[in-house]
PDB file of C-alpha atoms and ligand atoms in Angstrom:
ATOM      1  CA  UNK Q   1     -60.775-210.544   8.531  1.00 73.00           C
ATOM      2  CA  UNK Q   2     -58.793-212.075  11.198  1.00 78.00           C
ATOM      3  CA  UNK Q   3     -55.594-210.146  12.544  1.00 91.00           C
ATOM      4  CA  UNK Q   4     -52.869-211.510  13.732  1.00 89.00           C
ATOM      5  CA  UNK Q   5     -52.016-210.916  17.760  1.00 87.00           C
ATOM      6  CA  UNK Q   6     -48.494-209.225  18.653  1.00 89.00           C
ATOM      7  CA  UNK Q   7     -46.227-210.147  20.998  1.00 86.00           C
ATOM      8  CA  UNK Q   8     -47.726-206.904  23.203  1.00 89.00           C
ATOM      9  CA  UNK Q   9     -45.582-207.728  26.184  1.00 90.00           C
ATOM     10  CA  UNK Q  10     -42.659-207.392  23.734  1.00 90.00           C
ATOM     11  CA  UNK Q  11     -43.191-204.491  22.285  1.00 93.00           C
ATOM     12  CA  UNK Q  12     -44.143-202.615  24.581  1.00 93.00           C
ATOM     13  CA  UNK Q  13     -40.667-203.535  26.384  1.00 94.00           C
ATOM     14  CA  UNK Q  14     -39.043-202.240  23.342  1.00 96.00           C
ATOM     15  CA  UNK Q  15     -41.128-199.004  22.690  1.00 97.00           C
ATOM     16  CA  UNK Q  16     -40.864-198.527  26.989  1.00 95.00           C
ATOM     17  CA  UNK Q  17     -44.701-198.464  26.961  1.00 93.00           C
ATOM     18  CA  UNK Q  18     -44.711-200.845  29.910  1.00 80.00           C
ATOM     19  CA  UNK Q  19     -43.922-197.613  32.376  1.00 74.00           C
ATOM     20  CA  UNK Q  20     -47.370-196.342  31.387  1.00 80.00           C
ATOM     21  CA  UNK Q  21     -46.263-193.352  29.520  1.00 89.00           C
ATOM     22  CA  UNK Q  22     -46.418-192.476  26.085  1.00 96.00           C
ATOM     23  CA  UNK Q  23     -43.897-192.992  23.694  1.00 98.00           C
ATOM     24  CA  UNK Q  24     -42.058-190.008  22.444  1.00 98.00           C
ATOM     25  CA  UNK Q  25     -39.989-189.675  19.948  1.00 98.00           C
ATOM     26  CA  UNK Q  26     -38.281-186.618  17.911  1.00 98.00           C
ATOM     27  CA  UNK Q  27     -35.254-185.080  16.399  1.00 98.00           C
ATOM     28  CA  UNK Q  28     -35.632-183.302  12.680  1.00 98.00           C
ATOM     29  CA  UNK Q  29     -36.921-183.393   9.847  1.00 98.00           C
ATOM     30  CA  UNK Q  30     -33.742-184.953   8.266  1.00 98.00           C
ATOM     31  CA  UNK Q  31     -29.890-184.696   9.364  1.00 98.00           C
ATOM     32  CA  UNK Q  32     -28.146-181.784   7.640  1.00 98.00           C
ATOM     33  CA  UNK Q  33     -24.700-182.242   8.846  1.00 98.00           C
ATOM     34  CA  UNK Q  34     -22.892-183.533  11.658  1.00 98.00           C
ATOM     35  CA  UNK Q  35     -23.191-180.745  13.932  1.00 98.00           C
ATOM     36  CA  UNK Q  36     -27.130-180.504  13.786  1.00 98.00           C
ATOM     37  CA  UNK Q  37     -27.469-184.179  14.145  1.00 98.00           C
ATOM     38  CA  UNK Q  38     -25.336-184.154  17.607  1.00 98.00           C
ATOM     39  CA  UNK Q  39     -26.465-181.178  19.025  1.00 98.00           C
ATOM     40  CA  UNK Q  40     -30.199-182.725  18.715  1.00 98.00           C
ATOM     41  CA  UNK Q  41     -29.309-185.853  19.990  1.00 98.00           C
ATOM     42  CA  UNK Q  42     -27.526-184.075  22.695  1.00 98.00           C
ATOM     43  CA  UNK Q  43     -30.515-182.107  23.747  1.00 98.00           C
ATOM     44  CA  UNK Q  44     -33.234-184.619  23.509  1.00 98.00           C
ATOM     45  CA  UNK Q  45     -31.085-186.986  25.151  1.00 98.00           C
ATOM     46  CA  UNK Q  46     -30.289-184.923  27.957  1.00 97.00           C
ATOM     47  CA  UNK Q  47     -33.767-184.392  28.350  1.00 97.00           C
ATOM     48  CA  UNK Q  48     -34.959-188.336  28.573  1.00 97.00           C
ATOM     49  CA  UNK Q  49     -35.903-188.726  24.795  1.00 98.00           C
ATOM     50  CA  UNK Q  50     -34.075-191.911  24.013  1.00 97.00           C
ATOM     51  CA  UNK Q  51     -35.926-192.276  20.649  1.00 98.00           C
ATOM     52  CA  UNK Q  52     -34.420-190.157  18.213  1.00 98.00           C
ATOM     53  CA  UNK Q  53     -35.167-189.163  14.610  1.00 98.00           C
ATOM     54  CA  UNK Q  54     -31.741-189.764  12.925  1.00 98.00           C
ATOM     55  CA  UNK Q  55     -33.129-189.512   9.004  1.00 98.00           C
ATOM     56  CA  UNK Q  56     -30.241-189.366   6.314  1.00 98.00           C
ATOM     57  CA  UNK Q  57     -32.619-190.191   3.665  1.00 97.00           C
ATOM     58  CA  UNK Q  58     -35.116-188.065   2.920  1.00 95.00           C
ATOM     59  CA  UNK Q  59     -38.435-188.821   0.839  1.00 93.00           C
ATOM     60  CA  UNK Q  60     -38.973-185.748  -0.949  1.00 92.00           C
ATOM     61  CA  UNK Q  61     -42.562-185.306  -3.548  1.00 92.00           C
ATOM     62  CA  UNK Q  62     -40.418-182.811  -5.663  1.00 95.00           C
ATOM     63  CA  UNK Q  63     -36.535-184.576  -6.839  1.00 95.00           C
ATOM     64  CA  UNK Q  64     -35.501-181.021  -6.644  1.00 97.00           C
ATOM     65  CA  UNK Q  65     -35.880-180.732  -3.073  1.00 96.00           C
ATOM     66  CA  UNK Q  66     -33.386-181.851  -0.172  1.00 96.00           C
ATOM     67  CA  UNK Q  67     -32.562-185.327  -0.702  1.00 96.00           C
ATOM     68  CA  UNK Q  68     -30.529-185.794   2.589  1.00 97.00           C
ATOM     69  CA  UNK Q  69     -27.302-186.072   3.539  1.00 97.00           C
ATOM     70  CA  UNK Q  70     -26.932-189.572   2.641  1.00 97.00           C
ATOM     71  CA  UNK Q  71     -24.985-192.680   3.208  1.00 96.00           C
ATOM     72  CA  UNK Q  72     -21.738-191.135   4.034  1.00 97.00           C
ATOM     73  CA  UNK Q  73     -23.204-190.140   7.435  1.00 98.00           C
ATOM     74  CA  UNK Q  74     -23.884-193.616   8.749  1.00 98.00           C
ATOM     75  CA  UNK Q  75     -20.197-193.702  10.602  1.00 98.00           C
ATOM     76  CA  UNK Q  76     -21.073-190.650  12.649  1.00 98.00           C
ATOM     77  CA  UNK Q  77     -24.599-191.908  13.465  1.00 98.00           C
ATOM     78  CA  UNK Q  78     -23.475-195.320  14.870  1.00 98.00           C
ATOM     79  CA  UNK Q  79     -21.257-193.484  16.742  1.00 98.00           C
ATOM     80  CA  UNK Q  80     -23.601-191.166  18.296  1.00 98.00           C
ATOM     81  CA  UNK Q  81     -25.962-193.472  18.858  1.00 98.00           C
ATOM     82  CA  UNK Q  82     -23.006-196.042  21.201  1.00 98.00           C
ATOM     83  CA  UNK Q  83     -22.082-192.468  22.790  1.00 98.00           C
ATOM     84  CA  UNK Q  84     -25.537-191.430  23.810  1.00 98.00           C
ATOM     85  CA  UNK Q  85     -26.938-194.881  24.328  1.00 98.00           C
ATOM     86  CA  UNK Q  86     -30.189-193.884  22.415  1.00 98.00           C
ATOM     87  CA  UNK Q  87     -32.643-196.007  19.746  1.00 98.00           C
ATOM     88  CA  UNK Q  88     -31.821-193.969  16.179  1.00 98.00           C
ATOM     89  CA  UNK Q  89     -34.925-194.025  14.214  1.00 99.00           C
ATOM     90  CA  UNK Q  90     -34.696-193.411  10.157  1.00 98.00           C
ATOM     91  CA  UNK Q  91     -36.754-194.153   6.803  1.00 98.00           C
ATOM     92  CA  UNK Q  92     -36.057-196.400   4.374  1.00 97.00           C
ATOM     93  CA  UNK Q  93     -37.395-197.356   1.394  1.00 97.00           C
ATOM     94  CA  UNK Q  94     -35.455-199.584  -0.452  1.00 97.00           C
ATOM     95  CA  UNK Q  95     -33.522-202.713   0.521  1.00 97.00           C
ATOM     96  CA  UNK Q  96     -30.397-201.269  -0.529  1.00 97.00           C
ATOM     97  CA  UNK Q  97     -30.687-199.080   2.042  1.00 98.00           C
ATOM     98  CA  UNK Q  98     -31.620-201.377   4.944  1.00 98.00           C
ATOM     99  CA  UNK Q  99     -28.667-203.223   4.149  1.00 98.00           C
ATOM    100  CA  UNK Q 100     -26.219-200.389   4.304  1.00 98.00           C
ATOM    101  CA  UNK Q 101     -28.321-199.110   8.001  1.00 98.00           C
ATOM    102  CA  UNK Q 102     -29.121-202.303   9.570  1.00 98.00           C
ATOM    103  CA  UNK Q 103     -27.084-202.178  12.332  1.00 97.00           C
ATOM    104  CA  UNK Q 104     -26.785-197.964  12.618  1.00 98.00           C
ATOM    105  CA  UNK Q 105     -30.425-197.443  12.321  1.00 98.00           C
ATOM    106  CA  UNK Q 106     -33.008-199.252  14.875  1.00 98.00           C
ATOM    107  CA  UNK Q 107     -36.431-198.494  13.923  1.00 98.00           C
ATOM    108  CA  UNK Q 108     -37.153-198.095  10.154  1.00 98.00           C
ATOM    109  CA  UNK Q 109     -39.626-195.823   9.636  1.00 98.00           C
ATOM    110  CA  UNK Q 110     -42.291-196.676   6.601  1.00 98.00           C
ATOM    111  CA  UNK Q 111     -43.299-193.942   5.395  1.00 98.00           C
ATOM    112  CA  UNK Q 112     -46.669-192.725   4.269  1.00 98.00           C
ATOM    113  CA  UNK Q 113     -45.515-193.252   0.807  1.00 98.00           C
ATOM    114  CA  UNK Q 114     -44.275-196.728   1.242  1.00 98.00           C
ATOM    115  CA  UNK Q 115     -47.038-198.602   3.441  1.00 98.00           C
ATOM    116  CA  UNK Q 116     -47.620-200.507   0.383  1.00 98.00           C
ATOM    117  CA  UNK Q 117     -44.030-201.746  -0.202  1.00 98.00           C
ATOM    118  CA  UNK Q 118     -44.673-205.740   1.016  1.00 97.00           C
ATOM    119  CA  UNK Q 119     -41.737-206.717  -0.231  1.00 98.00           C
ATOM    120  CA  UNK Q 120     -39.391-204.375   2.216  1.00 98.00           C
ATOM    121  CA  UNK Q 121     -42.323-205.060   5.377  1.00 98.00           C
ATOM    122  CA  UNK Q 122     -42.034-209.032   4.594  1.00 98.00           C
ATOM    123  CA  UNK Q 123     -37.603-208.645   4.858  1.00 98.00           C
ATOM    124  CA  UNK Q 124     -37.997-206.653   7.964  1.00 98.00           C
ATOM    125  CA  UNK Q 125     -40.452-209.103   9.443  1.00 98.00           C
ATOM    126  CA  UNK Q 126     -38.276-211.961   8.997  1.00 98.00           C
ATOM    127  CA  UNK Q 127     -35.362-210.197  10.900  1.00 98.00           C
ATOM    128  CA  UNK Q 128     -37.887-208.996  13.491  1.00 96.00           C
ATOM    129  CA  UNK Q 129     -36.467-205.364  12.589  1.00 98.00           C
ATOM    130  CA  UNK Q 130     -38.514-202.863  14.995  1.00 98.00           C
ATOM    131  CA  UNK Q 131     -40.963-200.816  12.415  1.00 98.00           C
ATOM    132  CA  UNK Q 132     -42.993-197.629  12.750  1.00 98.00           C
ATOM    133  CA  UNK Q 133     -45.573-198.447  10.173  1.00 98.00           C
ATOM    134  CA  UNK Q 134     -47.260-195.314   8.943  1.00 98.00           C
ATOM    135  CA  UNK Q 135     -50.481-194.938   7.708  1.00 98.00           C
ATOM    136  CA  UNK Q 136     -50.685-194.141   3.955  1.00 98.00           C
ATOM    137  CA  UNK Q 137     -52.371-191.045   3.593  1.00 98.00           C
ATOM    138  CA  UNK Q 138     -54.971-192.443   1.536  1.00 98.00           C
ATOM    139  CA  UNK Q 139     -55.184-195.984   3.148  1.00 98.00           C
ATOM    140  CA  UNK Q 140     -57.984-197.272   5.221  1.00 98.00           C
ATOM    141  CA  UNK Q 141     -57.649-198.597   8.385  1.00 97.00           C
ATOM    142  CA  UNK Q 142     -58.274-201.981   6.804  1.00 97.00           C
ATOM    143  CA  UNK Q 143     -55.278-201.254   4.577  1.00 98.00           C
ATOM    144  CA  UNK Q 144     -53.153-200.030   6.766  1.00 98.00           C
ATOM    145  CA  UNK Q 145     -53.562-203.079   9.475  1.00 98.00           C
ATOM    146  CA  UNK Q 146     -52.982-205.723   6.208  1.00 97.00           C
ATOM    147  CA  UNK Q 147     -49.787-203.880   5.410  1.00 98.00           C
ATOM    148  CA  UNK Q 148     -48.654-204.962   9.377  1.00 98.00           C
ATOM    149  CA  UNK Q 149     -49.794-208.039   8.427  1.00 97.00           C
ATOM    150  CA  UNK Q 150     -46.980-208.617   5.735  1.00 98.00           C
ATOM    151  CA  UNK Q 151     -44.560-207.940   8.235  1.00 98.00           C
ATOM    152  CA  UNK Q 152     -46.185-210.010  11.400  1.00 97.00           C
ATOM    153  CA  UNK Q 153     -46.882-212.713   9.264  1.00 96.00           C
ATOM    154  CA  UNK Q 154     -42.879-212.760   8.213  1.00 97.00           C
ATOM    155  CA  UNK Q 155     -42.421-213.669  12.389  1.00 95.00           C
ATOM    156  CA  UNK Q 156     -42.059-209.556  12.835  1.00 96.00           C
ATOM    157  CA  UNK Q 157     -43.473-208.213  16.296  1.00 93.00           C
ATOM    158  CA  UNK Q 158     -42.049-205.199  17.559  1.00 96.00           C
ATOM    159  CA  UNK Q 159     -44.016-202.740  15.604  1.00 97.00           C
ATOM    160  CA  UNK Q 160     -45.851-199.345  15.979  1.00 98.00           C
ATOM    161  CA  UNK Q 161     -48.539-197.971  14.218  1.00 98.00           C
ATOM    162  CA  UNK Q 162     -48.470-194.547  13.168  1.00 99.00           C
ATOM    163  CA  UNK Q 163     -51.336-191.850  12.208  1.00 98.00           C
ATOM    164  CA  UNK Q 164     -49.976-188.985  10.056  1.00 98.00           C
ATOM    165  CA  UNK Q 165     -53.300-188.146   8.747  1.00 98.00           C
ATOM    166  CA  UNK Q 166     -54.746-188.500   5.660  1.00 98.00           C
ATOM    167  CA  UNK Q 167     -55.504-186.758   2.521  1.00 98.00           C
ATOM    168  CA  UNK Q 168     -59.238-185.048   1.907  1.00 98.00           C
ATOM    169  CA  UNK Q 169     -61.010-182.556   0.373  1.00 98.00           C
ATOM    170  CA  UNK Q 170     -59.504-180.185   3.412  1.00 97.00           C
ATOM    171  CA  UNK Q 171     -56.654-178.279   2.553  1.00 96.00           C
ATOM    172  CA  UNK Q 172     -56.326-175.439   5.650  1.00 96.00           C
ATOM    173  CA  UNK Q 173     -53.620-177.954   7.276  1.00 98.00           C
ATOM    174  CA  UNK Q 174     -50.847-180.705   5.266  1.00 98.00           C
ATOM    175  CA  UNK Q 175     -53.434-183.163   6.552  1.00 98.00           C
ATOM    176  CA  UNK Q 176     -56.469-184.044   7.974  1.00 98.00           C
ATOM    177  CA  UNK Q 177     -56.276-186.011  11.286  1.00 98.00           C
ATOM    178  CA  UNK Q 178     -58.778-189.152  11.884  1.00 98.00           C
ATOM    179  CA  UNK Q 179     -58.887-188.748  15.436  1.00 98.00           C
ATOM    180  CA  UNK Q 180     -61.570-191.873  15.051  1.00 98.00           C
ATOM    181  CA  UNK Q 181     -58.209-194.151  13.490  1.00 98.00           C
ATOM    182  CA  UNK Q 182     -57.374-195.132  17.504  1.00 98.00           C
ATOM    183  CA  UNK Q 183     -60.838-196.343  18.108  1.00 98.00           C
ATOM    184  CA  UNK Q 184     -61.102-198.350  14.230  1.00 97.00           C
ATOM    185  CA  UNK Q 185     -57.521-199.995  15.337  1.00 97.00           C
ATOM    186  CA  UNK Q 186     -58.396-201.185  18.632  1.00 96.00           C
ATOM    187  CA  UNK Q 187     -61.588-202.890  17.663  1.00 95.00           C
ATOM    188  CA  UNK Q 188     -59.029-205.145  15.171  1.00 95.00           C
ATOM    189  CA  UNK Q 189     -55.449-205.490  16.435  1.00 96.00           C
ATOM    190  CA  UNK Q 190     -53.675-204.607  19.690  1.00 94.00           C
ATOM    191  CA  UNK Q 191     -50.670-202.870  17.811  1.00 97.00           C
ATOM    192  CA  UNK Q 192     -49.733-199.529  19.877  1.00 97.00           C
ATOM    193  CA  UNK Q 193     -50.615-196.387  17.639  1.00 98.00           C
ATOM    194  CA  UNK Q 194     -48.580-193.183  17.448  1.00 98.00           C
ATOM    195  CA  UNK Q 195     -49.759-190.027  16.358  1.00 98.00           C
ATOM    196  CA  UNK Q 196     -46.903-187.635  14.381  1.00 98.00           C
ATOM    197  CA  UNK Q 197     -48.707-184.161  14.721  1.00 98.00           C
ATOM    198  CA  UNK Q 198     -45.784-182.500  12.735  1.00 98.00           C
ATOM    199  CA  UNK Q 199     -46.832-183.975   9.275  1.00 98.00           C
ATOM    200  CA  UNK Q 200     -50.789-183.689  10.285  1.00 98.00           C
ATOM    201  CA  UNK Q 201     -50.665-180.002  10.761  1.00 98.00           C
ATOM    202  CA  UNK Q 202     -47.709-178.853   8.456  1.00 98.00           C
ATOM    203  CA  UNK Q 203     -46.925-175.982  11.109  1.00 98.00           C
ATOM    204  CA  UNK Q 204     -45.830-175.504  14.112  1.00 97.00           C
ATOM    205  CA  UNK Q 205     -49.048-174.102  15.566  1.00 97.00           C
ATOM    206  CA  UNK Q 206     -51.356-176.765  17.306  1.00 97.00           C
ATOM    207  CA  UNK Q 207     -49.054-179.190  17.609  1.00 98.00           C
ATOM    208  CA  UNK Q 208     -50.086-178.834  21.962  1.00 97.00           C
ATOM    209  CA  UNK Q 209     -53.372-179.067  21.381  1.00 97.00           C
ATOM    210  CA  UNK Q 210     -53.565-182.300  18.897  1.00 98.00           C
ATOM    211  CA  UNK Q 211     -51.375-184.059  20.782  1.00 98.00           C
ATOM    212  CA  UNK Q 212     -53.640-183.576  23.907  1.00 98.00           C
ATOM    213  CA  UNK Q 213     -56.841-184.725  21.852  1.00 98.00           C
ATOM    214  CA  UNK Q 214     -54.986-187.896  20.736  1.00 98.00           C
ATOM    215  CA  UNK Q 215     -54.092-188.788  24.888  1.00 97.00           C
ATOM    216  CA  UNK Q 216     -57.751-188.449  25.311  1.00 98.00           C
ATOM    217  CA  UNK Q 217     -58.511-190.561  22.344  1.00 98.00           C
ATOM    218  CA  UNK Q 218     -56.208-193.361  23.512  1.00 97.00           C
ATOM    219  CA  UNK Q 219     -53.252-193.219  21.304  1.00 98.00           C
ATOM    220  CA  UNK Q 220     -50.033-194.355  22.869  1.00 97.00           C
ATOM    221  CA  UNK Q 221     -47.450-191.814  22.342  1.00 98.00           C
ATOM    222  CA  UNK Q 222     -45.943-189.559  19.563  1.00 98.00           C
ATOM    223  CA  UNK Q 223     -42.965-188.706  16.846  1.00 98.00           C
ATOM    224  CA  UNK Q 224     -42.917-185.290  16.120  1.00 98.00           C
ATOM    225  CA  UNK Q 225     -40.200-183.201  14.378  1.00 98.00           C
ATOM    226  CA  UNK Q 226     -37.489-180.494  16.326  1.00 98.00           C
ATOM    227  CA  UNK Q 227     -34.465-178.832  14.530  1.00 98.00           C
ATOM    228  CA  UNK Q 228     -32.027-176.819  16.071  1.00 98.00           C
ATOM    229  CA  UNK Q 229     -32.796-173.851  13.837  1.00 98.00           C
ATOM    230  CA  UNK Q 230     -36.417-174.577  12.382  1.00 98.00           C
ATOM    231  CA  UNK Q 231     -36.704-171.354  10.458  1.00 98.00           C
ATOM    232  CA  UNK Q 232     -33.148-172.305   8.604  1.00 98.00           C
ATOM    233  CA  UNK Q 233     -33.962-176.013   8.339  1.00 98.00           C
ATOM    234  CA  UNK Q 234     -33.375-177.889   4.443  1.00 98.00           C
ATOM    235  CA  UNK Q 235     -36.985-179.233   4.863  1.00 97.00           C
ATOM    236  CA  UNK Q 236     -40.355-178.597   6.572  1.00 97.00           C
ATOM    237  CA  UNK Q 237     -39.012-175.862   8.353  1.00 97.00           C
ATOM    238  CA  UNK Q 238     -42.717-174.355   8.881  1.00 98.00           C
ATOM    239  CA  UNK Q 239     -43.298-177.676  11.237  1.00 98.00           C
ATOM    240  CA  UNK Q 240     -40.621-178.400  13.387  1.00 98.00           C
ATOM    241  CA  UNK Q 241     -40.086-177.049  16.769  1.00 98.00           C
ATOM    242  CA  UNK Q 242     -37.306-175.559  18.258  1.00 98.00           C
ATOM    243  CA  UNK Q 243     -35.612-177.211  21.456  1.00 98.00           C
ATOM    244  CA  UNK Q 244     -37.362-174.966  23.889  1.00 98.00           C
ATOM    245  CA  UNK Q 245     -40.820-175.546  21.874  1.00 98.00           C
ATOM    246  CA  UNK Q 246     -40.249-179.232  22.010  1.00 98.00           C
ATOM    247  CA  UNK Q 247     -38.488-179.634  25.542  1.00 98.00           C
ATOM    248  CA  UNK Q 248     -42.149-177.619  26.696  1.00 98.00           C
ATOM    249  CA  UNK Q 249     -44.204-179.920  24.397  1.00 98.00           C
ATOM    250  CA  UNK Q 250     -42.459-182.891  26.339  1.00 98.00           C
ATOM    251  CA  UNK Q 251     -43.608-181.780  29.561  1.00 97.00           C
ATOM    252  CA  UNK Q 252     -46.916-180.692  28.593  1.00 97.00           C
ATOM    253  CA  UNK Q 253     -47.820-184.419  27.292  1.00 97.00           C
ATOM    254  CA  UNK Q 254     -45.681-186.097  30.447  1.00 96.00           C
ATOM    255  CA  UNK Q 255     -48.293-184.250  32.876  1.00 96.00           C
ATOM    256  CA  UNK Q 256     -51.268-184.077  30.669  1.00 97.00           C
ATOM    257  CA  UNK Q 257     -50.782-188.097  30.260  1.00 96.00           C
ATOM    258  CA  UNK Q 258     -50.757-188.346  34.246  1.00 94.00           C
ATOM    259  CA  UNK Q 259     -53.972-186.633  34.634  1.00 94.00           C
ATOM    260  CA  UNK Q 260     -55.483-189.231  32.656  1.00 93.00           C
ATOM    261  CA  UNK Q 261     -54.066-191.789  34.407  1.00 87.00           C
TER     262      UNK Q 261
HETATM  263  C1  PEP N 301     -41.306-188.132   7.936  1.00 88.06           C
HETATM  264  O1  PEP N 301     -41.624-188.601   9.025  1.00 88.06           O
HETATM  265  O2  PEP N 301     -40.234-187.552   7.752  1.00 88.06           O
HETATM  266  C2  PEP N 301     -42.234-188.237   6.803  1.00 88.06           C
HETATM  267  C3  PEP N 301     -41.867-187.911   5.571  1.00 88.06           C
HETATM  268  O3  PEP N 301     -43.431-188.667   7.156  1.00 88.06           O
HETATM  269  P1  PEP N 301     -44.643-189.174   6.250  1.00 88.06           P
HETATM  270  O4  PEP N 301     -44.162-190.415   5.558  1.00 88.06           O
HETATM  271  O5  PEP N 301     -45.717-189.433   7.254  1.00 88.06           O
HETATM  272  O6  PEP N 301     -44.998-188.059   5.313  1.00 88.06           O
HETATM  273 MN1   MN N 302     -40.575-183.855   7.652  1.00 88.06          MN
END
């Protein structure tokens, strides 16, 4: 199989991977209300994140779970995002959606659950739409590089990659993480891959450590989740970090990445 080149150069402009540091993102889980949302984009922006988790959609397994705050929060995030000058990230899943977000949210998130939707990845290729592309959790690397496909072939190019693990017979963490994805991927394509430790571990616990392992491995950054209140939040609230937890975690992978360097 033969996979299409990016435009590297590109991307990496648009992720900031040219600086030779990782790409960071975070922000939580999903917004709860207006308040949480600014206060988080407050803090990470103060802090040099400029990618920001703004989700008001949430993909839940169970419909009785938080949903998200939904579409009437759009307003408030374009706002934010002109005020704080930052790249608002979100999932999607349907086109209904990207139509009502196109021009509050910048990089659609596909979920684990919805690396198989071609139809969305083909309309956000043809708009060149920045993507973070997550890895089904029980895709192969082969599948999960085909899915890019649908949206390079579409003209798409500024795309990331994203491990989130995958499912196995393993059950002591939400997920199991293929460390060995970064070295699969880079034998194919020359997409950038991000690791999200937050949905790989399903707590809070490790996060320093896995995140470490994947800089050694070669991955090129990280999303991970932070709430202002984790142990209050309306979803994964055993997973995200609090400000402190994450402004720390920043740091530790700023000067752990220059030691590699
Ligand atoms: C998320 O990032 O909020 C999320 C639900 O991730 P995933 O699709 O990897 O489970
Ligand atoms: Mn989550």
């Amino acid at each position: 199989m033969h996979y299409r080149k990016i435009d590297l150069e590109q991307t990496s402009d648009y992720f900031s991977l040219n600086k030779k540091t990782p790409f960071i993102a975070t922000g939580p889980c999903a917004i709860e209300s207006i308040e949480q949302i600014e206060q988080s984009i407050d803090f990470f922006s103060s802090n040099h994140i400029n990618y920001i988790r703004t989700f008001p959609y949430k993909v839940r397994t169970s419909p009785y779970d938080y949903q998200g705050i939904g579409d009437d929060i759009l307003p408030t995030i374009k706002k934010l995002k002109i005020k704080y000058n930052i790249k608002t990230i979100a999932e999607i899943y349907s086109q209904k959606q990207l139509e009502k977000c196109i021009d509050t949210i910048d990089i659609i998130q596909i979920g684990t659950r919805f690396m198989y939707h071609r139809e969305l990845l083909s309309d956000l290729g043809k708009i060149n739409k920045p993507i973070i592309l997550k890895r089904g959790f029980n895709a192969t690397i082969q599948e999960w590089l085909l899915s890019a496909e649908f949206y390079l072939l579409e003209g798409g190019h500024n795309l990331l990659l994203c491990d989130r693990g995958i499912r196995t017979f393993e059950n002591s963490h939400r997920n199991s993480f293929d460390i060995t994805s970064i070295l699969a991927v880079r034998e194919m394509s020359d997409i950038p891959v991000i690791v999200d430790p937050s949905h790989i571990l399903g707590k809070r616990d490790g996060i320093s450590k896995i995140v470490k392992s994947a800089l050694v491995a070669g991955f090129d950054g990280f999303i991970f989740e932070s709430h202002p209140d984790p142990k209050n939040a309306l979803s994964d609230k055993d997973q995200q970090l609090n400000f402190t937890q994450a402004a720390e975690l920043i740091n530790d992978i700023n000067n752990f990445y220059k030691k590699l360097l």
